[in-house]
Short mmCIF file of C-alpha atoms and ligand atoms in Angstrom, two decimals:
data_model
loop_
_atom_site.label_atom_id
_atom_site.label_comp_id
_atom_site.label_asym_id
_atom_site.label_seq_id
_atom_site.Cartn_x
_atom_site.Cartn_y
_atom_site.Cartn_z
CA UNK B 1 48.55 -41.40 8.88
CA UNK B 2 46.18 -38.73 8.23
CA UNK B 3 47.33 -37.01 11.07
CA UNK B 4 50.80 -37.07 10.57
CA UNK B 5 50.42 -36.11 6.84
CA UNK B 6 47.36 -33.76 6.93
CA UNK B 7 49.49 -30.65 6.12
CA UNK B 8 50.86 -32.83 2.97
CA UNK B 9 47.38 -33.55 2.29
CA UNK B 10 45.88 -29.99 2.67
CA UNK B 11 48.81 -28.56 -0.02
CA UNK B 12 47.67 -30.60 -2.15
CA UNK B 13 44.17 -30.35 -1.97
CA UNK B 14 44.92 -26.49 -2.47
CA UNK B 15 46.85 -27.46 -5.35
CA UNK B 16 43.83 -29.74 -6.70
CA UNK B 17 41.46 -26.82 -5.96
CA UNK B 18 43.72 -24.46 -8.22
CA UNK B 19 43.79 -27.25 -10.64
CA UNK B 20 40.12 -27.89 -10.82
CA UNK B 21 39.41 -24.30 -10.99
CA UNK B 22 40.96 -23.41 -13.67
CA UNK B 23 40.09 -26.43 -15.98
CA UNK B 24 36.55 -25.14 -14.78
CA UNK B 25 37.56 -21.97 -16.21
CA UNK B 26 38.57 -23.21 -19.53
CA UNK B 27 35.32 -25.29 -19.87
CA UNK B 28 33.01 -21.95 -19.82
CA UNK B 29 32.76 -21.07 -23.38
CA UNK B 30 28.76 -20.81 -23.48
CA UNK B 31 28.59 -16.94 -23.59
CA UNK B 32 25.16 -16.48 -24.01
CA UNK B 33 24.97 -12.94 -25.10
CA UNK B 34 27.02 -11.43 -28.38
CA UNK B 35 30.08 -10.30 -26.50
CA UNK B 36 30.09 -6.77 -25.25
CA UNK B 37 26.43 -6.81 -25.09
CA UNK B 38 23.92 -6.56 -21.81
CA UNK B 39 22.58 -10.08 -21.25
CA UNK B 40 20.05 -9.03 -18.50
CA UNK B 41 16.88 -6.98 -18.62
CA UNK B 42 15.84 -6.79 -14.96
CA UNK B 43 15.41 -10.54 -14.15
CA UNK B 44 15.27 -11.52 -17.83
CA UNK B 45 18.32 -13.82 -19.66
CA UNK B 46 18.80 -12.34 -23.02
CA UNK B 47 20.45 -15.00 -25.07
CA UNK B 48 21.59 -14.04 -29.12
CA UNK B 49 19.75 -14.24 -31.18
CA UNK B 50 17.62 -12.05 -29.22
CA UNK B 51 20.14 -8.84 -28.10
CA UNK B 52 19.20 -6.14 -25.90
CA UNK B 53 19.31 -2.40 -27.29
CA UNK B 54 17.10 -0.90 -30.80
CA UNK B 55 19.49 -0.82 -33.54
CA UNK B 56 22.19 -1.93 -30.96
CA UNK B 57 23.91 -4.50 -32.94
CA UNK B 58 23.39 -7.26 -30.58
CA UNK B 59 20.83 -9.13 -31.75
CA UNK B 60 20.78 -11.43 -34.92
CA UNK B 61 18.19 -8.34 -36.94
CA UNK B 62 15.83 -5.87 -36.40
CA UNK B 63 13.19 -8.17 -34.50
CA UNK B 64 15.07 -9.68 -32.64
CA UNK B 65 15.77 -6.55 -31.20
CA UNK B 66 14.87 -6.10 -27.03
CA UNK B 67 13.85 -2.84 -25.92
CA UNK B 68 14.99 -2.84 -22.26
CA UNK B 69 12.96 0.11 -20.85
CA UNK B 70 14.78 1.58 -17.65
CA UNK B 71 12.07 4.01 -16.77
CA UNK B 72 10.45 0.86 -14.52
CA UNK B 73 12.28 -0.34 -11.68
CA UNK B 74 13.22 -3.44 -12.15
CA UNK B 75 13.99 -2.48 -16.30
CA UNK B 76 11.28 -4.28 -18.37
CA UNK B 77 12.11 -5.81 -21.46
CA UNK B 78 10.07 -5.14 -24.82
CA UNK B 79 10.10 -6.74 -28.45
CA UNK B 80 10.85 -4.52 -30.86
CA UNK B 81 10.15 -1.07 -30.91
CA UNK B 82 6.09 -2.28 -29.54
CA UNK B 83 4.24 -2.77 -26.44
CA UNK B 84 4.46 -6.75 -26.14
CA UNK B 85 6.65 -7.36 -22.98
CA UNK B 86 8.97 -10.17 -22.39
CA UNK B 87 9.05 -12.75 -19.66
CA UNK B 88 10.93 -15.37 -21.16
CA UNK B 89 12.84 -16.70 -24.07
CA UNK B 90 13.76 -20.04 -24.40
CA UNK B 91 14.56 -21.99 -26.97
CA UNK B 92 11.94 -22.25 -29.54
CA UNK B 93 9.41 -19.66 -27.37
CA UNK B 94 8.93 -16.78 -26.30
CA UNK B 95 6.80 -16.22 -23.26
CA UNK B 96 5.05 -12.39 -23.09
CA UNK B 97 2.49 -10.78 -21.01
CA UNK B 98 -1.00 -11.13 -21.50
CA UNK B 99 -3.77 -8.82 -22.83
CA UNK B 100 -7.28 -9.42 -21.94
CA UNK B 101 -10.35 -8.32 -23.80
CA UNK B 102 -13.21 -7.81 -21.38
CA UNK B 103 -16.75 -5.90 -21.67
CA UNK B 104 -18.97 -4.92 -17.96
CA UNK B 105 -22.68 -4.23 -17.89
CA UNK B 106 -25.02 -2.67 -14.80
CA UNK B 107 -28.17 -4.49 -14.05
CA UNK B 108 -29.80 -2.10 -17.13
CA UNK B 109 -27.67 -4.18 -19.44
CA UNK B 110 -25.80 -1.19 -20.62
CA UNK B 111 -22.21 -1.59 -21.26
CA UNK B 112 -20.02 0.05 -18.33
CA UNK B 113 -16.59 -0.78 -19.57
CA UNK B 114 -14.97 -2.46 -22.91
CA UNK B 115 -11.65 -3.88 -24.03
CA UNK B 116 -10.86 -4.82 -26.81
CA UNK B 117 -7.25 -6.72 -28.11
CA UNK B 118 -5.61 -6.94 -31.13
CA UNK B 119 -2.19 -8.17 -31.09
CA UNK B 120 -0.48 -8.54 -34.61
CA UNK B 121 2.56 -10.29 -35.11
CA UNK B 122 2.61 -10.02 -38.93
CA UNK B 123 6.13 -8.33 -39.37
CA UNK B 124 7.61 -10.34 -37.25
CA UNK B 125 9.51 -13.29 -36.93
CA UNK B 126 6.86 -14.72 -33.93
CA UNK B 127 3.58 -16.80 -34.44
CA UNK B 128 0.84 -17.67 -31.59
CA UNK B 129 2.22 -20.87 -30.16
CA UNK B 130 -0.61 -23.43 -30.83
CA UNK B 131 0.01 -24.48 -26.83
CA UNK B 132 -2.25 -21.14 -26.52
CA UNK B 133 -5.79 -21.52 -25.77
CA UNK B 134 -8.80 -18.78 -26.26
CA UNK B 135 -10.85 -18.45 -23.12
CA UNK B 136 -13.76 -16.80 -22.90
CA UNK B 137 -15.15 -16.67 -19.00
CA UNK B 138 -19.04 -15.12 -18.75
CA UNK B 139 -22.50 -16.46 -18.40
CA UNK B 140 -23.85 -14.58 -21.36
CA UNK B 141 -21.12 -14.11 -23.69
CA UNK B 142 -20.10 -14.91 -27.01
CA UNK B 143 -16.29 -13.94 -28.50
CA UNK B 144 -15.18 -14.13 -31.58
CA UNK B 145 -11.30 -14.33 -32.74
CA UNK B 146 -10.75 -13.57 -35.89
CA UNK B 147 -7.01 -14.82 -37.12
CA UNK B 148 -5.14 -13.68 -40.55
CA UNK B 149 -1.53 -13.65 -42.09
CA UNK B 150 -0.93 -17.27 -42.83
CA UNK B 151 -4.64 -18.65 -42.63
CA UNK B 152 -7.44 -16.30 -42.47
CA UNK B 153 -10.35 -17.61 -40.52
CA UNK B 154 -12.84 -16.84 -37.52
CA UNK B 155 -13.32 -19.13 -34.64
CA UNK B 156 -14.47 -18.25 -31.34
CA UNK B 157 -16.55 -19.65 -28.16
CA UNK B 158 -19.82 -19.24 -26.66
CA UNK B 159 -21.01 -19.51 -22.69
CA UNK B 160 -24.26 -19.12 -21.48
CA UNK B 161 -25.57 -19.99 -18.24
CA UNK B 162 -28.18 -19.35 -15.60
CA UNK B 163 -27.61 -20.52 -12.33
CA UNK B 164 -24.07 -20.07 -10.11
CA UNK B 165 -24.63 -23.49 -8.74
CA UNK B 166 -23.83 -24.71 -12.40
CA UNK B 167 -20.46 -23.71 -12.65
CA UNK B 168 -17.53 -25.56 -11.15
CA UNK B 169 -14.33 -24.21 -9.95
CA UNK B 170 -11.36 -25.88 -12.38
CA UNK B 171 -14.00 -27.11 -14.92
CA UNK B 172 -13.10 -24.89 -18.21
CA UNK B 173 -15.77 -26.75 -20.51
CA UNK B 174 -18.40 -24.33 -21.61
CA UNK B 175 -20.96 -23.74 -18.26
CA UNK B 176 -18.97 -20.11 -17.33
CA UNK B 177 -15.70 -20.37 -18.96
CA UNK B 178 -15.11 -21.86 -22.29
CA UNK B 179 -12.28 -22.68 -24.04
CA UNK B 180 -10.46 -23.33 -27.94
CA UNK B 181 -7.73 -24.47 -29.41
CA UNK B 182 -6.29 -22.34 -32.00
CA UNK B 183 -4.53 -22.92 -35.19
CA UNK B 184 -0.63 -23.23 -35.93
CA UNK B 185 0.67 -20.23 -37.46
CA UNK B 186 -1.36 -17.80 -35.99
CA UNK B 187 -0.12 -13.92 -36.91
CA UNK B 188 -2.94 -12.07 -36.24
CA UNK B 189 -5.19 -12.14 -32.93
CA UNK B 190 -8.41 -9.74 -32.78
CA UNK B 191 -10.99 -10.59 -30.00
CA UNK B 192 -14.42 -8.94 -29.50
CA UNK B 193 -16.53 -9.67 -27.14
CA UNK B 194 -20.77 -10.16 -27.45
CA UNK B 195 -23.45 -10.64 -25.79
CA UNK B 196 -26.96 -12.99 -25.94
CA UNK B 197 -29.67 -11.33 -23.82
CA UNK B 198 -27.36 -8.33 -22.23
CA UNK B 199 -26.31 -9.98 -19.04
CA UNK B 200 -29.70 -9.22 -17.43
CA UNK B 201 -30.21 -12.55 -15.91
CA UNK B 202 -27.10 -13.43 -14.40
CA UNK B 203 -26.28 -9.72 -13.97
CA UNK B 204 -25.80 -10.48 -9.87
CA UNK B 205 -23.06 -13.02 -10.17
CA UNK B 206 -21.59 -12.21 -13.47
CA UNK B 207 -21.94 -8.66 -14.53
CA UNK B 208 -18.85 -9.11 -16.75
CA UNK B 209 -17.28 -11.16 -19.55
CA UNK B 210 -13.40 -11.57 -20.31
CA UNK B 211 -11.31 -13.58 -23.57
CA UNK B 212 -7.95 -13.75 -24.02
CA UNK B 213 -5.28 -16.01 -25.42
CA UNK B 214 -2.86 -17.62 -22.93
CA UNK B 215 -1.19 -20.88 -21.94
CA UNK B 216 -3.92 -22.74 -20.30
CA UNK B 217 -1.56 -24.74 -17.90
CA UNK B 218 -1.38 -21.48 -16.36
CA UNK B 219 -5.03 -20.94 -15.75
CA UNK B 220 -7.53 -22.61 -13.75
CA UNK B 221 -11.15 -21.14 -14.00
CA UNK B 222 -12.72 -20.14 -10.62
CA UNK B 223 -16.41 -19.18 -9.86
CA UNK B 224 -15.52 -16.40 -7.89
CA UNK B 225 -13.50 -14.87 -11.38
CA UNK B 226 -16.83 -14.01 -12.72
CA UNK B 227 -17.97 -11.22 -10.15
CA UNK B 228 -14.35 -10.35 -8.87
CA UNK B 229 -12.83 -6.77 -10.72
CA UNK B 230 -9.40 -7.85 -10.00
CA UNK B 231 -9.37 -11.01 -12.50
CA UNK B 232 -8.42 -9.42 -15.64
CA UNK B 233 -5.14 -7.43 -14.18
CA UNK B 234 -4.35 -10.95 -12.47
CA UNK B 235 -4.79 -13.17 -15.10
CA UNK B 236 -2.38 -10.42 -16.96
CA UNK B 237 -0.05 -11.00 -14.70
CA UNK B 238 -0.37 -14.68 -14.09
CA UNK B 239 -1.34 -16.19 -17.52
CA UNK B 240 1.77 -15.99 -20.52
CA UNK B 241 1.43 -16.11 -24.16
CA UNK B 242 3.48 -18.16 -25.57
CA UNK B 243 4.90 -17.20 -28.87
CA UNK B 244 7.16 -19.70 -31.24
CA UNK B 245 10.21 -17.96 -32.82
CA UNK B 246 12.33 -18.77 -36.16
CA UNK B 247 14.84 -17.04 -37.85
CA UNK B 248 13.66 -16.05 -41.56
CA UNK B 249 11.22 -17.73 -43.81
CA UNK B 250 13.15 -19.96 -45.49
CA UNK B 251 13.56 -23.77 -44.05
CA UNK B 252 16.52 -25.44 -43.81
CA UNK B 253 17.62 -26.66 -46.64
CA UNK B 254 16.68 -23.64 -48.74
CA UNK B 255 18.90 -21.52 -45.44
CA UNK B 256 22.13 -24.11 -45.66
CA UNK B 257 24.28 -23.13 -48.13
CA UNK B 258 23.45 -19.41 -47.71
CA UNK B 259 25.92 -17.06 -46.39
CA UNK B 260 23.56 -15.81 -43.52
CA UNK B 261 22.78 -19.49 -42.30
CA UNK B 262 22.50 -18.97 -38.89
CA UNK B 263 23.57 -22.59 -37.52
CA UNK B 264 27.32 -22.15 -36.87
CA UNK B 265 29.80 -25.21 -36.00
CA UNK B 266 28.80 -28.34 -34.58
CA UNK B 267 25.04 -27.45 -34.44
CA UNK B 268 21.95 -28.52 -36.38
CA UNK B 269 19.25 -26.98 -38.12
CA UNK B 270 15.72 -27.29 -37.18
CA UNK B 271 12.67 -26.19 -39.54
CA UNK B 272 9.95 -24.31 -37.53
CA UNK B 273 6.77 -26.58 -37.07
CA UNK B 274 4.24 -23.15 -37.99
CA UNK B 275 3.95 -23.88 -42.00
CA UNK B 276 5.23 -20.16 -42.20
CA UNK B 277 9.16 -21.72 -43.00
CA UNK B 278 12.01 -20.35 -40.97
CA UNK B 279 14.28 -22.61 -38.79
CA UNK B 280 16.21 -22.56 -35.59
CA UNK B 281 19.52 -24.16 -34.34
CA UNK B 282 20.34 -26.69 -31.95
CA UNK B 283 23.64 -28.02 -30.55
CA UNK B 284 24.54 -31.45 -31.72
CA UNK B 285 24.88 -33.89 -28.90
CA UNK B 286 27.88 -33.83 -27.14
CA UNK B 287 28.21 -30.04 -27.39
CA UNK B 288 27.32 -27.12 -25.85
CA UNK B 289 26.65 -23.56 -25.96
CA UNK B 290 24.97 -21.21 -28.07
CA UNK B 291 24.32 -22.22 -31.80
CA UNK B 292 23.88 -18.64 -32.81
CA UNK B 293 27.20 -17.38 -31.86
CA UNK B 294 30.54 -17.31 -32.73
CA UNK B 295 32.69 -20.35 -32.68
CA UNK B 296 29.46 -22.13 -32.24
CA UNK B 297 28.49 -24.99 -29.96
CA UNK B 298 31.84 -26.67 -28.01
CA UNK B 299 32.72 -29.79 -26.92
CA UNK B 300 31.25 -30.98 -23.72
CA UNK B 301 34.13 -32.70 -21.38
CA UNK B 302 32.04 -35.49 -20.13
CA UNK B 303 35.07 -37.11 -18.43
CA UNK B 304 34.15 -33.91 -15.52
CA UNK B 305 31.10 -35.93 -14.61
CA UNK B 306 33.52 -39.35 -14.86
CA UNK B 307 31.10 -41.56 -16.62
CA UNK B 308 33.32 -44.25 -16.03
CA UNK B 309 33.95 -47.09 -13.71
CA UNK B 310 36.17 -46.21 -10.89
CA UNK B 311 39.43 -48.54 -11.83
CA UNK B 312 38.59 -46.63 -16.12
CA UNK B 313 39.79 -44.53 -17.61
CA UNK B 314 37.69 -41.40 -19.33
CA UNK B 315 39.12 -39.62 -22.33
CA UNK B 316 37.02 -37.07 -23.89
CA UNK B 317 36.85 -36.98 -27.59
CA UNK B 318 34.91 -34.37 -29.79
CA UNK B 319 31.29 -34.58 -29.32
CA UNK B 320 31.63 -37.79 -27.15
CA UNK B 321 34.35 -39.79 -24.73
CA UNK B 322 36.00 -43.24 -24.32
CA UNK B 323 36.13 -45.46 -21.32
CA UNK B 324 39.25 -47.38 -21.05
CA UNK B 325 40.19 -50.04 -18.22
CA UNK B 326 44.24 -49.61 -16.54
CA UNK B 327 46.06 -52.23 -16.97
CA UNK B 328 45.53 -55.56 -15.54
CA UNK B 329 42.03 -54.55 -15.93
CA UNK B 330 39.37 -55.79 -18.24
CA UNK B 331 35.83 -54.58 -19.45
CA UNK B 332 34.66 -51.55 -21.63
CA UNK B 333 35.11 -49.16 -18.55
CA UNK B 334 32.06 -47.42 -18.50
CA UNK B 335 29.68 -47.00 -15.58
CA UNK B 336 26.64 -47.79 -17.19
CA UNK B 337 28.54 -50.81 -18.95
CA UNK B 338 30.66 -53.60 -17.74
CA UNK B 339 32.72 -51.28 -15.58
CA UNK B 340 36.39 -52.58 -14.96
CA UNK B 341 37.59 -56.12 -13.74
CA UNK B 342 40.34 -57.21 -12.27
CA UNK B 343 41.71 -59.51 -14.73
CA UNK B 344 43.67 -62.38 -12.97
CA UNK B 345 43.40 -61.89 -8.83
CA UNK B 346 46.07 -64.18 -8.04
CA UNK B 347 48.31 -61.63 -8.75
CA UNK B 348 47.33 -59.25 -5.98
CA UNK B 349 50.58 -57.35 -5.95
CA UNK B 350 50.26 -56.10 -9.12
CA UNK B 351 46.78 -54.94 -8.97
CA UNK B 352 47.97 -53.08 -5.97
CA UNK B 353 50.53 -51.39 -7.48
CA UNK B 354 48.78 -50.10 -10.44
CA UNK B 355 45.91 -49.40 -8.17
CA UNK B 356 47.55 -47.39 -6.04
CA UNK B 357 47.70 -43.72 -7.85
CA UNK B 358 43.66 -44.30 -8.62
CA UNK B 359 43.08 -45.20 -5.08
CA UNK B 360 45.23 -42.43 -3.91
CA UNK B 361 43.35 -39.95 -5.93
CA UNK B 362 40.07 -41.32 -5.21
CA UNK B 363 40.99 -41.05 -1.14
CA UNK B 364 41.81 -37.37 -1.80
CA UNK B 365 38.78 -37.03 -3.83
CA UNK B 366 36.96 -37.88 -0.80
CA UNK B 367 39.27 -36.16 1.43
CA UNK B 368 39.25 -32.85 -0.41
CA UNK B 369 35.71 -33.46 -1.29
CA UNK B 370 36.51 -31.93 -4.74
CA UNK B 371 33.89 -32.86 -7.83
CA UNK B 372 36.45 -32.40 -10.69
CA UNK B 373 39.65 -33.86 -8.87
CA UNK B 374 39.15 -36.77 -12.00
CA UNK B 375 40.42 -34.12 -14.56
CA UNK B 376 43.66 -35.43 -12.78
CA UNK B 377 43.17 -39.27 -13.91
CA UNK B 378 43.52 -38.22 -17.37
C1 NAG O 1 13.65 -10.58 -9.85
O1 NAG O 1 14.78 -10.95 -9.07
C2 NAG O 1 14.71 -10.49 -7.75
C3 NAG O 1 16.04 -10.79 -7.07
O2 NAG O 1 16.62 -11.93 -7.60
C4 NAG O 1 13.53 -11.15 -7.06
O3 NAG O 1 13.43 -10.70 -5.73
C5 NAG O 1 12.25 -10.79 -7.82
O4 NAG O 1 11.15 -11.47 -7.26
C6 NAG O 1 12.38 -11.16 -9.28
N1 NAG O 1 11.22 -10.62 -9.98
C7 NAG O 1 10.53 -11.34 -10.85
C8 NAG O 1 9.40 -10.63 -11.51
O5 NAG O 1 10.80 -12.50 -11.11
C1 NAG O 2 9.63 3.47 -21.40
O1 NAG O 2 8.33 3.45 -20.86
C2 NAG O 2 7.79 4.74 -20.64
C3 NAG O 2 6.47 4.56 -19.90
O2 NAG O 2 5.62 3.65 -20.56
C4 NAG O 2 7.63 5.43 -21.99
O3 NAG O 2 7.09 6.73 -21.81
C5 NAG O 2 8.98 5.52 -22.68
O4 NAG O 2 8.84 6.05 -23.97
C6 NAG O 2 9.62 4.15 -22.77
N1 NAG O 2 10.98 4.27 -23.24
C7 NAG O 2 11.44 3.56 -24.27
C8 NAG O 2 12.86 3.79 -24.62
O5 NAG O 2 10.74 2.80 -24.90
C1 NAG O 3 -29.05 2.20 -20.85
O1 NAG O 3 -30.01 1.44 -21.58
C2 NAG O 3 -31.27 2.07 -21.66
C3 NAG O 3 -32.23 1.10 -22.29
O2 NAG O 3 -31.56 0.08 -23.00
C4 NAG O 3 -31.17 3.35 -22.44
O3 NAG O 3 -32.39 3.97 -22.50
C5 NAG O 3 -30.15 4.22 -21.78
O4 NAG O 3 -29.97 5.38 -22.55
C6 NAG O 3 -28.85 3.51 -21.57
N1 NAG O 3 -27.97 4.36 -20.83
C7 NAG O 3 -26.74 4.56 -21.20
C8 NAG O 3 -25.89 5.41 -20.29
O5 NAG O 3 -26.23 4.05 -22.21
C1 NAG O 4 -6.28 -12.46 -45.08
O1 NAG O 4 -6.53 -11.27 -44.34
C2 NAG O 4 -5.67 -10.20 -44.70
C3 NAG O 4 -5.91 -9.03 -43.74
O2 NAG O 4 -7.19 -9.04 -43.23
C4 NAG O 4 -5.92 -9.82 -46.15
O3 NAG O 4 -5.06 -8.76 -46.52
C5 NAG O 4 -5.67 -11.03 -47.03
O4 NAG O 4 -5.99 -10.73 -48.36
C6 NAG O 4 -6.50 -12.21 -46.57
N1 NAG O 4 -6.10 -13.39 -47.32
C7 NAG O 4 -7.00 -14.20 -47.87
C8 NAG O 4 -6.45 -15.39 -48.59
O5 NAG O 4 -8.21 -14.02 -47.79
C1 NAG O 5 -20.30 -9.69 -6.48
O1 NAG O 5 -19.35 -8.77 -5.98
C2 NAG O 5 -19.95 -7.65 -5.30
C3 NAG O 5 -18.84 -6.68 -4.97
O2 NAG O 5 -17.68 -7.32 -4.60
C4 NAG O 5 -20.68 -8.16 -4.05
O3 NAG O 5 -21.31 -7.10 -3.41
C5 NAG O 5 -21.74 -9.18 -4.48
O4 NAG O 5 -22.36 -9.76 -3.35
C6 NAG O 5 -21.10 -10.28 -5.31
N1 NAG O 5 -22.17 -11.15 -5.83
C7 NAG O 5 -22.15 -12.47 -5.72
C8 NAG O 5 -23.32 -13.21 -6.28
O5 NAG O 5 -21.22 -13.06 -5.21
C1 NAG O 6 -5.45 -3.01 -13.09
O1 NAG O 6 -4.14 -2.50 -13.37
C2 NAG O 6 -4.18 -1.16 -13.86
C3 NAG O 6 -2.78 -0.77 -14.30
O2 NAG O 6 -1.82 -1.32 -13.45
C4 NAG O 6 -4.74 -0.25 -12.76
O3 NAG O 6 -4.78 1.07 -13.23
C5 NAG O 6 -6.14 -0.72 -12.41
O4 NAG O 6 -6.65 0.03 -11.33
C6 NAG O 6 -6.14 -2.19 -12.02
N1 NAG O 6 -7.50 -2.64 -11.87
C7 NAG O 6 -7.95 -3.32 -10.81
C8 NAG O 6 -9.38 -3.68 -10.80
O5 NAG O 6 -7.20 -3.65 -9.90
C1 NAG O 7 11.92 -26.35 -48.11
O1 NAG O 7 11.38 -25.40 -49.00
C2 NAG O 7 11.42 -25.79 -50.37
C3 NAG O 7 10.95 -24.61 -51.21
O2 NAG O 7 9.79 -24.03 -50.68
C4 NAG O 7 10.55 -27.03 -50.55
O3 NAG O 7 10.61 -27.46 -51.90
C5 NAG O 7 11.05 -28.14 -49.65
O4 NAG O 7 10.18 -29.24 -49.72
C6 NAG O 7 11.11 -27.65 -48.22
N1 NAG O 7 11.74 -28.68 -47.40
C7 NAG O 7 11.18 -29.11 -46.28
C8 NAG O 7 11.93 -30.16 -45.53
O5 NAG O 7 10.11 -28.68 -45.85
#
């Protein structure tokens, strides 16, 4: 049969490839981007409310802003109009590179080299993510980090040690590498680095000290770090600060209501965790896309990943879907239900006549070995 009919069946598998394709086609409406804008910087997804270009219109306001610098090669995105770049956005973060205080001595105990870092996020609409921890790595250090905008207050870490045979390689917990948790709703990070007795005992093994703020599931503390030059560009490259992001100051119920509430259709407001207000948006289950933009988040068709059983029948509602069972069949339809049965099986002829355009379609299915061939059941 297959033989004598395999031109019948290749037509139509072209014409269920067509089909498929372009109900595919209709079901991308998740523009990520404000239309007409770049969405990539280099390797970085720009999704609105973030918009690529100063003053370009693209984002949702000013800070939002990415400065896409095209002097590198690949581009390199920045926030803002400042020196903080990009590595990722997602959802409710912001990932950037890191910037690492770090102070050197010679065997004299006179300071060779010094670093300091102050990163301040007070304009903007970005807080430290409390997922951040301050690290301090040394044998004869002390670094403070002194926090303001939101909750002033000065916190910091201390390592001193003495012998290289004390310090173990992944062990972050004060013998050569120490480590903090820092507040929610951090604006302002300043880091200086000290010292005890000037780095003249341990000057061999660890003639240099280091702090930053970073996302410690990126970071493992090795021995070696402490008398190796190369640590503080790799831990810059290596070792993300994660930043939370909200839209405005207000939360959501002050925001709803107001004509520049950012949630649009079928989405849901979220207030922002940092005690600083602002919210974000999320898409209502059931829907896709991107909250931010214009129409809003659409339906998902879940019937294109058939949730139900194989003799059901999916329709796809608004924010949801409904299993049904063909006739002669009973059950709620749903895979991850009671599926379809066959209601009476003494009546076999029936059951195989109603079966047959499912079975049909489910043979080409295989056949043409096409995922969305079910849009066709509906
Ligand atoms: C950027 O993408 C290119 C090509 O996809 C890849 O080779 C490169 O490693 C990526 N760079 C980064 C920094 O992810
Ligand atoms: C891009 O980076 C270069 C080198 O750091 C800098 O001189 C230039 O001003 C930057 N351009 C923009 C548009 O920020
Ligand atoms: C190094 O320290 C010594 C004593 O602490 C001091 O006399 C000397 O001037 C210092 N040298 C430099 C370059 O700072
Ligand atoms: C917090 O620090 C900032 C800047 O250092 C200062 O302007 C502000 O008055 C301080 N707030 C409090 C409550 O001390
Ligand atoms: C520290 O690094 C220097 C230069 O790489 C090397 O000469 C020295 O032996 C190292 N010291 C220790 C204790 O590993
Ligand atoms: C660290 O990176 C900077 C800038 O890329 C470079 O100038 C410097 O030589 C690097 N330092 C080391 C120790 O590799
Ligand atoms: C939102 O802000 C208003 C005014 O500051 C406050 O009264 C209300 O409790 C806040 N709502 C929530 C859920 O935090």
């Amino acid at each position: 049969m297959c033989q004598q009919s395999i031109f019948f069946h290749l037509l139509l598998c072209l014409l269920l490839t067509l089909g498929s394709t372009s109900a595919e086609f209709i079901s991308i409406g998740t523009s990520i981007a404000k239309p007409n804008c770049q969405s990539k910087c280099g390797n970085l997804t720009v999704p609105f409310p973030f918009g690529i270009g100063l003053g370009a219109g693209c984002s949702l306001g000013s800070w939002f802003d990415v400065n896409c610098n095209t002097s590198f090669n690949p581009p390199r995105p920045y926030i803002g109009t400042g020196n903080l770049e990009i590595l990722d956005i997602s959802d409710n973060t912001l990932k950037i590179k890191n910037w690492v205080a770090s102070r050197c001595y010679n065997q004299f105990g006179n300071i060779t080299q010094e670093n300091r870092v102050l990163i301040d996020l007070a304009t903007t609409p970005f807080t430290f993510s409390d997922i951040n921890k301050f690290s301090v790595l040394g044998c004869d250090e002390f670094a403070l980090m002194a926090g303001s905008e939101g909750r002033n207050f000065t916190s910091g870490c201390v390592s001193v040690c003495f012998s290289i045979d004390d310090l173990i390689d992944g062990d972050c917990s004060g013998i050569g590498c120490c480590q903090t948790a820092i507040p929610k709703g951090l604006k302002r990070f300043n880091t200086n680095l000290g010292t005890l007795y000037s780095h003249l005992n341990i000057w061999s093994f660890a003639p240099c000290g280091y702090a930053f703020l970073g996302d410690p599931d990126s970071f493992r503390f090795s021995v070696s770090d402490l008398n190796n030059t190369a640590f503080q560009n790799r831990t810059i490259e290596n070792v993300p600060v994660v930043l939370d992001w909200a839209i405005g100051t207000q939360n959501c119920s002050e925001a709803q209501g107001s004509s520049d509430f950012a949630c649009l259709q079928n989405s849901y407001c979220l207030d922002s965790d940092t005690g600083l207000g602002g919210y974000r948006c999320s898409c209502s289950d059931g829907y896709k896309g991107n909250p931010y933009l214009s129409p809003g988040c659409i339906d998902i068709n879940e019937c294109e990943i058939n949730p139900c059983d194989e003799n059901g029948i999916c329709t796809n509602t608004q924010g949801s879907y409904t299993c049904s069972c063909a006739n002669g069949y009973s059950g709620d339809g749903r895979k991850d239900g009671r599926g379809c049965n066959a209601k009476n099986s003494q009546f076999p002829l029936i059951k195989f006549a109603l079966g047959i355009p499912l079975m049909f379609l489910t043979r080409l299915y295989s056949y043409c070995n096409i995922e969305s061939i079910k849009i066709f059941v509906l």
